[in-house]
Coordinates of C-alpha atoms and ligand atoms in Angstrom, one line a residue:
M236 CA -1.7 -30.8 -70.4
S237 CA -3.3 -30.9 -66.8
V238 CA -5.3 -27.4 -65.5
C239 CA -5.6 -25.9 -62.5
A240 CA -9.4 -26.6 -60.9
K241 CA -9.5 -23.4 -59.5
C242 CA -8.5 -21.3 -62.0
G243 CA -7.6 -23.0 -65.0
G244 CA -3.7 -22.1 -64.7
K245 CA -1.2 -25.2 -65.7
G246 CA -1.6 -28.1 -63.0
F247 CA 0.9 -28.8 -60.7
Y248 CA 0.0 -30.8 -58.0
T249 CA -3.4 -33.5 -58.1
R250 CA -4.3 -34.9 -54.8
R251 CA -5.0 -38.2 -55.2
Y252 CA -8.0 -39.2 -52.4
S253 CA -10.0 -36.0 -53.9
G254 CA -8.6 -36.3 -58.1
E255 CA -8.3 -32.3 -57.9
T256 CA -5.4 -30.4 -59.3
L257 CA -4.5 -27.6 -58.2
C258 CA -2.1 -24.4 -59.6
V259 CA 1.1 -23.3 -57.6
G260 CA -0.5 -20.7 -56.0
C261 CA -3.9 -21.9 -55.7
F262 CA -2.1 -25.5 -54.0
G263 CA -0.4 -22.7 -51.7
E264 CA -3.7 -21.2 -51.7
S265 CA -5.7 -24.5 -50.4
I266 CA -2.3 -25.3 -47.9
V267 CA -3.2 -22.0 -46.2
E268 CA -6.7 -22.7 -46.1
K269 CA -6.8 -26.1 -45.1
S270 CA -4.7 -24.2 -42.2
R271 CA -6.6 -22.0 -41.0
R272 CA -10.0 -24.0 -41.3
T273 CA -8.5 -26.6 -38.7
M274 CA -7.1 -24.1 -36.3
A275 CA -10.5 -22.1 -36.3
K276 CA -12.7 -25.6 -35.5
Y277 CA -10.5 -26.6 -32.4
R278 CA -10.1 -23.2 -31.4
M279 CA -6.0 -23.1 -31.5
V280 CA -5.7 -19.5 -31.4
R281 CA -7.7 -16.6 -30.1
R282 CA -7.4 -13.0 -31.2
G283 CA -4.2 -11.3 -28.9
D284 CA -2.7 -14.6 -28.8
R285 CA 0.8 -14.2 -28.4
V286 CA 1.9 -17.8 -30.2
G287 CA 5.5 -19.8 -30.3
V288 CA 6.0 -21.3 -33.7
A289 CA 8.2 -24.2 -32.7
V290 CA 10.8 -23.8 -35.3
S291 CA 13.4 -26.8 -35.9
G292 CA 14.6 -25.4 -38.8
G293 CA 12.8 -28.5 -41.1
K294 CA 10.5 -27.9 -44.0
D295 CA 7.5 -28.5 -41.7
S296 CA 8.7 -26.3 -39.2
L297 CA 9.6 -23.2 -41.6
A298 CA 6.4 -24.3 -43.8
L299 CA 4.5 -23.4 -40.4
L300 CA 6.1 -20.2 -39.1
K301 CA 5.5 -18.8 -43.5
V302 CA 1.8 -20.2 -43.2
L303 CA 0.9 -18.3 -39.3
H304 CA 2.9 -15.5 -40.5
G305 CA 0.4 -14.8 -43.9
I306 CA -2.3 -15.1 -41.7
R307 CA -1.3 -13.3 -38.1
Q308 CA -3.0 -10.5 -39.6
D309 CA -6.4 -11.8 -39.9
Q310 CA -6.4 -14.1 -37.0
G311 CA -5.3 -11.2 -34.7
T312 CA -1.5 -13.1 -33.7
E313 CA 1.9 -12.0 -32.5
L314 CA 4.6 -14.8 -34.1
V315 CA 7.6 -15.9 -31.6
A316 CA 9.5 -18.5 -33.4
I317 CA 10.9 -21.0 -30.7
S318 CA 14.1 -23.2 -31.9
V319 CA 16.1 -26.0 -29.2
D320 CA 19.5 -26.5 -30.0
E321 CA 20.0 -30.6 -28.8
G322 CA 23.2 -30.3 -29.1
V323 CA 24.2 -32.3 -32.0
A324 CA 26.8 -32.3 -33.9
G325 CA 26.9 -30.8 -37.8
Y326 CA 24.0 -31.5 -37.9
R327 CA 21.0 -28.3 -35.8
D328 CA 23.1 -26.1 -36.9
E329 CA 22.2 -26.5 -40.4
A330 CA 18.5 -26.2 -39.2
I331 CA 19.0 -23.3 -36.8
S332 CA 21.0 -20.8 -39.8
H333 CA 18.0 -21.8 -41.9
A334 CA 15.3 -20.7 -39.0
R335 CA 17.3 -17.8 -38.8
G336 CA 17.2 -17.0 -41.8
L337 CA 13.2 -17.1 -41.9
T338 CA 12.5 -15.1 -39.1
S339 CA 14.8 -11.9 -39.9
E340 CA 13.5 -12.2 -43.2
L341 CA 9.6 -11.9 -42.2
G342 CA 10.9 -9.7 -39.4
I343 CA 9.5 -12.1 -36.5
E344 CA 11.6 -12.3 -33.0
H345 CA 13.8 -15.5 -32.5
L346 CA 14.3 -17.3 -29.5
V347 CA 17.4 -19.8 -29.6
L348 CA 17.9 -22.2 -26.1
S349 CA 19.8 -25.3 -26.2
Y350 CA 19.7 -28.2 -24.1
K351 CA 23.3 -27.7 -22.7
E352 CA 22.6 -24.2 -21.2
L353 CA 19.0 -26.1 -19.6
F354 CA 20.2 -29.6 -18.7
G355 CA 24.0 -29.1 -18.4
F356 CA 24.7 -31.8 -21.1
T357 CA 24.3 -31.2 -25.1
L358 CA 22.9 -34.8 -26.5
D359 CA 25.9 -35.9 -28.2
E360 CA 26.9 -36.0 -24.0
A361 CA 23.3 -37.9 -23.3
L362 CA 23.4 -40.2 -25.4
D363 CA 26.6 -41.6 -25.1
W364 CA 25.1 -43.2 -21.9
K365 CA 22.7 -44.7 -25.1
E366 CA 23.5 -48.1 -24.8
D367 CA 22.1 -48.9 -21.6
R368 CA 19.0 -47.2 -22.1
E369 CA 15.1 -48.6 -22.7
V370 CA 13.8 -45.7 -24.9
S371 CA 14.7 -44.8 -28.2
S372 CA 17.3 -41.8 -28.8
C373 CA 13.8 -40.4 -30.6
S374 CA 12.2 -40.7 -26.8
F375 CA 14.2 -39.3 -25.1
C376 CA 15.4 -36.7 -26.8
G377 CA 11.3 -35.8 -27.0
V378 CA 11.0 -35.7 -23.1
F379 CA 13.4 -33.2 -23.5
R380 CA 12.9 -30.7 -26.5
R381 CA 9.2 -30.5 -24.8
R382 CA 10.7 -29.3 -21.3
A383 CA 12.7 -26.9 -23.2
I384 CA 9.8 -25.9 -25.2
D385 CA 7.8 -25.5 -22.1
E386 CA 11.1 -23.4 -20.8
A387 CA 11.0 -21.1 -24.1
A388 CA 7.1 -20.4 -23.9
A389 CA 7.4 -19.2 -20.9
K390 CA 10.6 -17.1 -21.4
A391 CA 8.3 -15.9 -24.6
G392 CA 5.5 -14.9 -22.7
V393 CA 3.6 -17.2 -24.9
S394 CA 0.1 -19.5 -23.9
V395 CA 0.1 -21.3 -27.2
V396 CA 2.7 -23.2 -28.6
A397 CA 2.4 -24.3 -32.4
T398 CA 4.1 -27.5 -33.9
A399 CA 4.1 -28.6 -37.0
H400 CA 3.2 -32.3 -36.7
N401 CA 1.1 -32.5 -39.6
L402 CA -2.1 -36.0 -40.8
D403 CA 0.7 -38.6 -41.0
D404 CA 2.7 -37.9 -38.0
Y405 CA -1.2 -37.5 -35.9
V406 CA -1.8 -41.1 -37.5
Q407 CA 1.8 -42.9 -36.9
T408 CA 1.2 -41.4 -32.2
F409 CA -2.1 -42.7 -32.7
M410 CA -1.1 -46.2 -34.3
M411 CA 2.1 -46.1 -32.3
N412 CA -0.4 -45.6 -28.5
L413 CA -2.1 -48.6 -29.6
L414 CA 1.3 -50.8 -30.5
H415 CA 2.3 -50.3 -27.6
G416 CA -0.6 -50.7 -25.4
D417 CA -0.7 -47.1 -24.5
V418 CA -4.3 -46.2 -24.5
S419 CA -3.8 -44.1 -21.6
R420 CA -1.9 -42.0 -23.5
L421 CA -4.3 -40.6 -26.4
G422 CA -6.4 -38.5 -24.3
W423 CA -3.4 -36.4 -24.7
L424 CA -4.0 -36.2 -28.9
D425 CA -7.3 -34.5 -28.7
P426 CA -6.3 -31.3 -30.6
A427 CA -9.5 -29.7 -28.9
Y428 CA -8.3 -30.3 -24.9
E429 CA -6.5 -28.2 -22.7
D430 CA -5.4 -28.6 -18.8
D431 CA -4.9 -25.7 -17.0
S432 CA -1.8 -28.2 -14.9
F433 CA 0.4 -27.6 -18.5
P434 CA 2.1 -24.3 -19.0
V435 CA 1.6 -23.5 -22.1
R436 CA -1.4 -25.0 -24.8
R437 CA 0.2 -27.1 -28.3
V438 CA -1.7 -26.9 -31.3
K439 CA -1.0 -28.8 -34.8
P440 CA -2.3 -26.5 -37.2
F441 CA -1.0 -28.9 -40.0
M442 CA -2.8 -31.8 -38.1
E443 CA -4.6 -32.4 -41.5
I444 CA -2.5 -32.2 -43.8
Y445 CA -0.7 -35.1 -45.3
E446 CA 3.0 -34.4 -45.2
E447 CA 3.4 -34.8 -48.8
E448 CA 1.8 -31.7 -49.2
I449 CA 3.7 -29.6 -46.3
A450 CA 6.6 -31.0 -48.3
L451 CA 4.8 -29.4 -51.9
F452 CA 4.1 -26.6 -50.2
A453 CA 7.9 -25.8 -48.7
Y454 CA 9.6 -26.8 -52.2
S455 CA 7.6 -25.0 -54.1
S456 CA 7.5 -21.8 -51.8
G457 CA 11.4 -21.9 -51.6
L458 CA 12.4 -22.9 -49.0
P459 CA 15.7 -24.3 -47.9
L460 CA 16.4 -28.0 -47.5
Q461 CA 18.2 -29.6 -44.7
S462 CA 21.0 -31.3 -46.7
V463 CA 21.9 -33.8 -43.3
S464 CA 19.5 -35.9 -41.1
C465 CA 20.4 -36.7 -37.3
P466 CA 22.1 -39.2 -36.2
Y467 CA 20.3 -41.0 -33.8
M468 CA 17.5 -41.6 -36.3
H469 CA 16.1 -45.0 -36.1
E470 CA 12.9 -44.9 -35.6
G471 CA 12.3 -48.8 -35.1
L472 CA 8.9 -48.9 -34.8
R473 CA 7.7 -46.1 -35.9
S474 CA 9.2 -46.2 -39.1
E475 CA 7.0 -49.2 -40.0
V476 CA 4.5 -47.9 -39.5
R477 CA 5.0 -45.6 -41.6
D478 CA 5.7 -47.6 -44.1
W479 CA 2.7 -49.4 -43.1
L480 CA 0.3 -46.1 -43.9
D481 CA 2.4 -45.1 -46.9
E482 CA 1.7 -48.7 -48.2
L483 CA -2.2 -48.2 -47.4
E484 CA -2.3 -44.8 -49.1
A485 CA -0.9 -45.8 -52.1
G486 CA -3.3 -48.8 -52.8
H487 CA -6.0 -47.2 -51.2
S488 CA -6.2 -43.4 -52.0
G489 CA -7.4 -41.1 -48.7
M490 CA -6.7 -44.3 -46.7
K491 CA -4.5 -42.1 -44.1
N492 CA -7.6 -39.8 -43.9
V493 CA -10.4 -42.0 -43.0
L494 CA -7.9 -43.2 -39.9
L495 CA -7.1 -39.3 -38.7
R496 CA -11.1 -38.9 -38.2
S497 CA -11.5 -42.3 -37.0
S498 CA -9.0 -41.6 -34.6
L499 CA -10.2 -38.3 -33.9
D500 CA -13.6 -40.0 -33.1
V501 CA -11.8 -42.5 -30.9
I502 CA -10.1 -40.2 -29.4
T503 CA -13.2 -37.9 -28.4
N504 CA -15.0 -40.4 -27.1
Y505 CA -12.9 -42.1 -24.8
G506 CA -9.7 -40.2 -24.8
S507 CA -11.0 -38.1 -21.5
A508 CA -11.5 -40.7 -19.9
S509 CA -8.1 -43.1 -20.2
R510 CA -6.6 -39.9 -20.1
K511 CA -4.8 -39.9 -16.1
A512 CA -5.1 -36.9 -13.5
S513 CA -1.6 -35.2 -13.9
V514 CA 0.1 -34.3 -10.6
P515 CA 3.2 -31.6 -9.6
C516 CA 7.0 -34.0 -10.1
S517 CA 8.5 -34.0 -6.5
N518 CA 11.7 -32.3 -7.7
C519 CA 10.7 -29.6 -10.1
G520 CA 6.7 -28.9 -9.9
N521 CA 6.0 -29.4 -13.4
P522 CA 3.6 -32.0 -14.3
S523 CA 4.1 -35.5 -14.1
S524 CA 2.3 -38.5 -14.1
G525 CA 3.3 -39.3 -10.5
G526 CA 6.8 -38.9 -8.2
L527 CA 9.9 -37.6 -10.4
C528 CA 8.5 -36.5 -13.9
N529 CA 10.6 -37.8 -17.2
V530 CA 13.0 -35.2 -17.1
C531 CA 13.7 -35.3 -13.8
R532 CA 14.6 -39.3 -14.0
M533 CA 16.4 -38.8 -17.6
K534 CA 18.2 -35.9 -16.5
A535 CA 19.3 -37.8 -12.7
A536 CA 20.6 -40.9 -15.3
V537 CA 22.4 -38.7 -17.3
E538 CA 24.2 -36.9 -15.0
Q539 CA 24.9 -40.2 -12.9
H540 CA 26.5 -41.4 -15.7
I541 CA 28.1 -38.9 -16.7
N542 CA 29.7 -37.9 -13.1
Y543 CA 30.7 -42.3 -13.3
R544 CA 32.4 -41.7 -16.6
G545 CA 34.8 -37.9 -15.3
Ligands
LIG632 FE1 16.3 -35.9 -31.2 FE2 15.1 -37.5 -33.0 FE3 15.2 -35.8 -33.9 FE4 17.8 -37.0 -33.6 S1 15.6 -37.0 -34.6 S2 16.5 -34.4 -32.9 S3 17.6 -37.8 -31.4 S4 13.7 -36.6 -32.1
LIG633 ZN1 10.2 -32.8 -12.9

């Protein structure tokens, strides 16, 4: 029987990249400790911060809420959970009910905003237009989600929003930017970057933790799992990048960790030079790369389509 390297208890999980075996309790503590270290290293939150936690209701975001709740007193922070209802029939309702369950159990204020109330259409209605678009459903949805989170953050009075992006998400995004030839976006991945033109700071406390470990933490903490996936989740290139990185990791343990370090080096040394300055959108005043922001551009196209159909 394998034993925990920290307390000698019954082994639960072995980190292949380090060979360390931990029991359930020590494994859970290691996830909290890693998150705490990442947050300190990049000064993600400060004492007195009111922190918005983006909670989709999926396992990663529930795990994030649980971890941040456990360390909120040490960090001197106050939490508000923020959920965005995209309006996908049969999918998001379950996740939001998981988010409601955990926030009420932990006694955390919970704000839910929907695409319908913010933009005038649900994702289901907007994606009817999908066939004519060049962007994937998730890229389209992501543009509105980021804006919805900004709006929710303003409503909740928070200046920093924590999202549950993990190490796998981070290196996939890095690779996706390279594969799209989009080096100008690399600068936005800098975990220490702050831009006063953006209304809220985004932080990723799980960015140095493998997705597999977050999933295991959620499972061992008894957090609820979603039974349905989003019907629009056909991520194309991202799925291929994910499979490729998983394959590399399976053959060479620790490879994703190495890629994270290399990404951070590239971003720190090159990112600020590549980051384009943002200018206010000519319609809504939010940051854009010039003219209309992505939200206003895409919203106009959806409205045109809905009016045309109607
Ligand atoms: Fe939006 Fe994609 Fe998530 Fe579905 S899977 S809610 S389309 S980002
Ligand atoms: Zn705009």
